């Protein structure tokens, strides 16, 4: 099992061949889920005392399991937030998998961590954070938000010098914030208060200031973080970061910016000014597995002052002491010290490799391409008599309604699109109304793809 014998050599070739063929597909089949009973019927038991063998296990994956997973990189996968990893990033995921690197500590993973940190430095510079900013790649935005907010709370308690060690913390965000913020509050046993968003779903400084001014002194005392979103996952709008940063500065409260989806837009000169104020963030996240063309799973978490995060997150144990170094002022950069985790894959490396291969200009161009197609998509919706655009897109999300339809009609249409392999567009809602929402992060998605979807919405669905 641990030796590279002839059978494993043969399996290696089969696995690499499968991977190359999947990557070389012009357009992968969209595919669709199956029920557990269907899969049970098709697959049968695969975990057995004797094993089913490499060829058979690969066959089961290729013929049954993989087709029961929707291809997230299909150009008409436009639900949720799709993913469109570059070929180079996927290839390097294979290399990483073959390399047995522990990337939790500098001692064990120095080379990998060095390259991840250069990549994080590039991301920090896009946001305009100062020299010295740094952090770590974690599994996703949910983990990134939680880790940043734990650091924020540690800082608040540290400044209070013990007075707040048992005080329940409070954070403020907008009603457009991602569900993971409320989940972080639950995990931390903290409270979260939502400021009413404006008509497009954005947080602005005036509304935030009004909410903060209305807090009674004991609540103001337990306020430890404000979370802005750049941009929101449903509508793709960016909070007013500069005026939010002003209020945070007035009250000396940690300013966290959640750019899990939209942070990649920092690359695009055509929209860069919408992020003004992000350079004042105490912490910031962006998911390379969303709009930065890297494979799952990956979130870049960056802190203005990483020493705060290190104080909040470093795990202490007899067997780990050796990782911290003898001189407390010269601690090696251990990625495990900057988030709620210990062991980790060097999940920033697929992004690093692809950016190193293609250069940052190619990334600027790819993000601008998706923005151009989004503008074309909005125009197609605007011109279609059976559709109504809900708002002009700010990033790469288009929300619209099909005139006259209710929830079931949207769902029947959506199910039919998936079942026939045409597109994957699920209903969402806006102010309580069922609507459609498409999110374009794949540079291979074209206006023609959107046109096909617009046309398919003309007819009333049967059923
Ligand atoms: C997707 C998203 C998250 C959660 O990220 P995961 O990687 O799915 O955990 C958090 N915030 C925003 C704004 C998002 O779009």
CSV table of N, CA and C and ligand atoms in Angstrom, one decimal, residues 81 138-145 176-181 228-234 258-262 285 287 289-290 296-299 437, ligand 1:
chain,number,residue,atom,x,y,z
A,81,UNK,N,-22.2,30.8,-5.9
A,81,UNK,CA,-21.0,31.4,-6.5
A,81,UNK,C,-20.2,30.2,-7.2
A,138,UNK,N,-7.1,29.8,4.6
A,138,UNK,CA,-7.9,28.9,5.4
A,138,UNK,C,-8.9,28.2,4.4
A,139,UNK,N,-9.8,27.4,4.9
A,139,UNK,CA,-10.6,26.6,4.0
A,139,UNK,C,-11.6,27.3,3.2
A,140,UNK,N,-12.2,28.4,3.8
A,140,UNK,CA,-13.2,29.2,3.2
A,140,UNK,C,-13.6,30.4,3.9
A,141,UNK,N,-14.5,31.2,3.4
A,141,UNK,CA,-14.9,32.4,4.0
A,141,UNK,C,-15.5,32.2,5.4
A,142,UNK,N,-16.2,31.1,5.6
A,142,UNK,CA,-16.7,30.9,6.9
A,142,UNK,C,-15.6,30.8,7.9
A,143,UNK,N,-14.6,30.0,7.6
A,143,UNK,CA,-13.5,29.9,8.5
A,143,UNK,C,-12.7,31.2,8.6
A,144,UNK,N,-12.6,31.9,7.6
A,144,UNK,CA,-11.9,33.2,7.6
A,144,UNK,C,-12.5,34.2,8.4
A,145,UNK,N,-13.9,34.3,8.3
A,145,UNK,CA,-14.6,35.3,9.1
A,145,UNK,C,-14.5,35.0,10.6
A,176,UNK,N,-27.2,42.7,4.7
A,176,UNK,CA,-26.7,42.1,3.5
A,176,UNK,C,-25.6,41.1,3.8
A,177,UNK,N,-25.1,41.1,5.1
A,177,UNK,CA,-23.9,40.3,5.4
A,177,UNK,C,-24.2,38.8,5.2
A,178,UNK,N,-23.1,38.0,4.9
A,178,UNK,CA,-23.2,36.6,4.7
A,178,UNK,C,-23.7,35.8,6.0
A,179,UNK,N,-24.4,34.7,5.8
A,179,UNK,CA,-24.8,33.9,6.9
A,179,UNK,C,-23.7,33.4,7.8
A,180,UNK,N,-22.5,33.4,7.3
A,180,UNK,CA,-21.4,32.9,8.1
A,180,UNK,C,-21.0,33.9,9.3
A,181,UNK,N,-21.4,35.1,9.1
A,181,UNK,CA,-21.2,36.1,10.2
A,181,UNK,C,-22.1,35.7,11.4
A,228,UNK,N,-18.1,44.7,7.4
A,228,UNK,CA,-18.6,45.2,6.1
A,228,UNK,C,-18.4,44.1,5.0
A,229,UNK,N,-19.2,44.2,4.0
A,229,UNK,CA,-19.2,43.1,2.9
A,229,UNK,C,-18.8,43.8,1.6
A,230,UNK,N,-17.9,43.1,0.9
A,230,UNK,CA,-17.5,43.7,-0.4
A,230,UNK,C,-17.4,42.6,-1.5
A,231,UNK,N,-18.4,42.1,-2.1
A,231,UNK,CA,-19.7,42.5,-2.0
A,231,UNK,C,-20.6,41.4,-1.5
A,232,UNK,N,-21.8,41.8,-1.4
A,232,UNK,CA,-22.8,40.8,-0.8
A,232,UNK,C,-23.0,39.6,-1.8
A,233,UNK,N,-23.3,38.5,-1.2
A,233,UNK,CA,-23.4,37.3,-2.0
A,233,UNK,C,-24.6,37.2,-2.9
A,234,UNK,N,-25.7,37.7,-2.4
A,234,UNK,CA,-27.0,37.7,-3.1
A,234,UNK,C,-27.1,38.7,-4.2
A,258,UNK,N,-15.5,41.5,4.6
A,258,UNK,CA,-15.7,40.2,4.1
A,258,UNK,C,-15.8,40.3,2.6
A,259,UNK,N,-14.7,40.0,1.9
A,259,UNK,CA,-14.7,40.0,0.4
A,259,UNK,C,-14.6,38.6,-0.1
A,260,UNK,N,-15.2,37.6,0.6
A,260,UNK,CA,-15.1,36.2,0.1
A,260,UNK,C,-15.4,36.1,-1.3
A,261,UNK,N,-16.6,36.6,-1.7
A,261,UNK,CA,-17.0,36.6,-3.1
A,261,UNK,C,-16.3,37.7,-3.9
A,262,UNK,N,-16.6,39.0,-3.4
A,262,UNK,CA,-16.3,40.1,-4.3
A,262,UNK,C,-14.9,40.7,-4.2
A,285,UNK,N,-10.9,39.3,4.0
A,285,UNK,CA,-10.9,38.0,3.4
A,285,UNK,C,-11.3,38.0,2.0
A,287,UNK,N,-12.0,34.7,-1.1
A,287,UNK,CA,-11.9,33.3,-1.5
A,287,UNK,C,-11.3,33.1,-2.9
A,289,UNK,N,-11.2,30.4,-4.3
A,289,UNK,CA,-12.1,29.4,-4.9
A,289,UNK,C,-13.4,30.0,-5.5
A,290,UNK,N,-13.6,31.3,-5.3
A,290,UNK,CA,-14.7,31.9,-5.9
A,290,UNK,C,-14.3,32.6,-7.2
A,296,UNK,N,-11.2,24.5,-5.0
A,296,UNK,CA,-11.6,24.4,-3.6
A,296,UNK,C,-10.5,23.7,-2.9
A,297,UNK,N,-10.2,24.0,-1.6
A,297,UNK,CA,-10.9,25.1,-0.9
A,297,UNK,C,-9.9,26.1,-0.5
A,298,UNK,N,-10.2,27.3,-0.5
A,298,UNK,CA,-9.2,28.3,-0.3
A,298,UNK,C,-9.8,29.7,0.0
A,299,UNK,N,-9.4,30.3,1.2
A,299,UNK,CA,-9.8,31.6,1.5
A,299,UNK,C,-8.5,32.3,2.0
A,437,UNK,N,-31.2,34.8,-10.1
A,437,UNK,CA,-29.9,35.5,-9.9
A,437,UNK,C,-28.9,34.7,-10.6
B,1,LIG,C1,-19.3,32.6,0.1
B,1,LIG,C2,-19.2,33.6,1.1
B,1,LIG,C3,-18.8,33.3,2.4
B,1,LIG,C4,-18.5,31.9,2.9
B,1,LIG,O1,-17.4,31.4,2.2
B,1,LIG,P1,-17.2,29.8,2.2
B,1,LIG,O2,-15.9,29.7,1.4
B,1,LIG,O3,-18.3,29.2,1.4
B,1,LIG,O4,-17.1,29.4,3.6
B,1,LIG,C5,-18.7,34.4,3.3
B,1,LIG,N1,-18.9,35.6,3.0
B,1,LIG,C6,-19.3,36.0,1.7
B,1,LIG,C7,-19.6,37.4,1.4
B,1,LIG,C8,-19.5,35.0,0.7
B,1,LIG,O5,-19.8,35.3,-0.5
